[in-house]
Amino acid sequence: KALYKQREAVAAALYKQREAAAAVAEAAAEKERAKQRAAAEKEYNEKRAAEAKERAKQRAAAEKKRQEARRKLVKEYGEAVVAAFEQGRVCLDMPKAMVTQLKGEPDEVKRSVTKRGEKLQYFYAKRFGGGEYVEKNRLGNVIHETRIDFVNGVVTGLKDL
């Protein structure tokens, strides 16, 4: 019986040693996994920071380009015309290209040429249903909402009809 108890004690001690060794190995493995997670998180954060820095650089470049383009427009057409264009309004002395960019192509154009130059009248129709349908009177004629007069490609008059 004593030999049996001694073997049991040795087996229990070996089992405890194995459990302790397994616990140490598990702790070391967990520590290594934590290091790997920390390294991966650091790499991820560095990558995100670099991407954010690049986006900020691109935004700054785009803003600089926009400011330069605006400066050129102001130099060519004046502050009032550029401000009206940015607000989506048509104003006197605005070039024809800006008007068509704001209002789209006209529904009707009348043109006359004289010694003083070319005179254009752009007519824009009343629209409804999201701009798909043009409003017509009972005779079937298009009802125009706005007339814009141009002389030599520059707005000289606006009229709500």
C-alpha atoms as one frame of an Amber mdcrd trajectory, in Angstrom:
protein
   0.000   0.000   0.000   2.794   2.444   0.739   4.276   1.853  -2.707   0.860
   2.509  -4.275   0.499   5.787  -2.324   4.026   6.808  -3.305   3.281   6.149
  -7.001   0.024   8.075  -6.701   1.861  11.011  -5.095   4.517  10.958  -7.849
   1.765  10.799 -10.529  -0.074  13.701  -8.868   3.166  15.727  -8.703   3.883
  14.996 -12.389   0.319  15.985 -13.284   0.686  19.266 -11.369   4.059  19.917
 -13.069   2.496  19.302 -16.492  -0.427  21.586 -15.627   1.995  24.278 -14.441
   4.100  23.879 -17.597   0.953  24.028 -19.752  -0.189  27.160 -17.897   3.236
  28.785 -18.423   3.176  27.822 -22.106  -0.383  29.174 -22.471   0.610  32.421
 -20.737   3.600  32.765 -23.074   1.408  32.058 -26.110  -1.166  34.614 -24.919
   1.607  37.162 -24.381   2.867  36.512 -27.937  -0.677  36.874 -29.357  -1.065
  40.150 -27.451   2.228  41.381 -28.968   1.011  40.404 -32.449  -2.340  42.144
 -31.901  -0.564  45.280 -30.666   1.771  45.235 -33.671  -1.145  44.727 -36.075
  -3.128  47.515 -34.396  -0.125  49.846 -34.588   0.363  49.042 -38.278  -3.373
  49.599 -38.916  -3.325  52.953 -37.113  -0.198  54.051 -38.998  -1.835  53.079
 -42.286  -5.000  55.012 -41.407  -2.942  58.052 -40.378  -1.029  57.937 -43.679
  -4.297  57.654 -45.639  -5.799  60.583 -43.722  -2.686  62.641 -44.377  -2.874
  61.811 -48.096  -6.583  62.737 -48.243  -5.834  66.041 -46.504  -3.061  66.698
 -49.025  -5.436  65.958 -51.923  -8.145  68.202 -50.451  -5.626  71.016 -50.041
  -4.453  70.594 -53.642  -8.052  70.554 -54.921  -8.895  73.650 -52.881  -5.805
  75.435 -54.199  -6.781  74.504 -57.760 -10.347  75.731 -57.185  -9.090  79.013
 -55.729  -6.772  79.520 -58.705  -9.604  78.834 -61.164 -11.832  81.283 -59.270
  -9.076  83.929 -59.368  -8.841  83.536 -63.153 -12.610  83.881 -63.533 -12.678
  86.966 -61.307  -9.853  88.502 -63.311 -11.673  87.829 -66.602 -15.320  88.527
 -65.677 -15.313  90.398 -62.361 -16.265  89.552 -58.788 -20.000  90.251 -59.231
 -20.364  87.813 -62.141 -18.416  85.055 -60.372 -20.376  85.546 -57.128 -23.686
  85.349 -59.034 -22.506  82.201 -60.823 -21.549  80.556 -57.518 -25.030  81.388
 -56.176 -26.692  79.937 -59.283 -28.043  83.289 -60.525 -27.784  84.909 -63.957
 -26.587  88.513 -63.987 -25.649  91.213 -66.483 -22.245  90.882 -68.177 -22.256
  87.093 -67.642 -20.917  85.129 -70.629 -23.161  82.793 -72.589 -21.206  79.680
 -71.475 -21.898  80.426 -67.796 -25.608  80.951 -68.486 -25.950  77.633 -70.294
 -24.035  75.944 -67.488 -26.482  77.380 -64.940 -29.793  77.109 -66.805 -29.066
  74.452 -69.404 -29.741  74.716 -73.108 -32.545  77.139 -74.023 -35.900  75.904
 -75.295 -35.929  78.518 -78.039 -33.273  80.813 -79.530 -33.819  83.935 -81.627
 -30.794  85.351 -83.416 -30.147  88.556 -85.297 -26.915  89.915 -86.745 -26.185
  93.636 -87.207 -23.131  95.845 -87.772 -22.712  96.096 -84.007 -22.588  92.349
 -83.574 -24.730  89.301 -82.947 -27.817  89.558 -80.756 -29.295  86.409 -79.233
 -32.425  85.871 -77.184 -32.605  82.670 -75.129 -36.065  81.600 -74.002 -36.496
  79.169 -71.114 -39.855  77.436 -70.701 -41.855  76.857 -67.535 -41.278  73.306
 -66.412 -43.026  70.999 -63.984 -42.806  67.366 -62.920 -39.134  67.566 -62.038
 -38.300  69.547 -65.174 -39.420  66.790 -67.559 -42.531  68.468 -68.905 -42.830
  71.867 -70.520 -45.920  73.890 -69.694 -48.085  74.828 -72.706 -51.071  77.100
 -73.133 -54.447  75.977 -74.472 -53.254  76.507 -78.064 -50.326  74.169 -77.496
 -47.683  76.890 -77.505 -44.831  76.662 -75.008 -45.146  79.078 -72.098 -41.792
  80.776 -71.611 -40.757  81.796 -68.131 -37.550  83.736 -68.817 -35.868  85.589
 -71.680 -32.148  86.329 -71.581 -30.686  88.771 -74.109 -27.082  88.504 -75.297
 -25.030  90.881 -77.399 -21.737  89.444 -78.637 -21.985  86.532 -76.167 -22.557
  88.625 -73.025 -25.832  89.048 -71.074 -27.326  92.498 -71.660 -30.836  91.889
 -70.379 -33.041  89.536 -68.360 -36.796  89.421 -68.404 -39.314  87.271 -66.560
 -42.192  86.623 -68.948
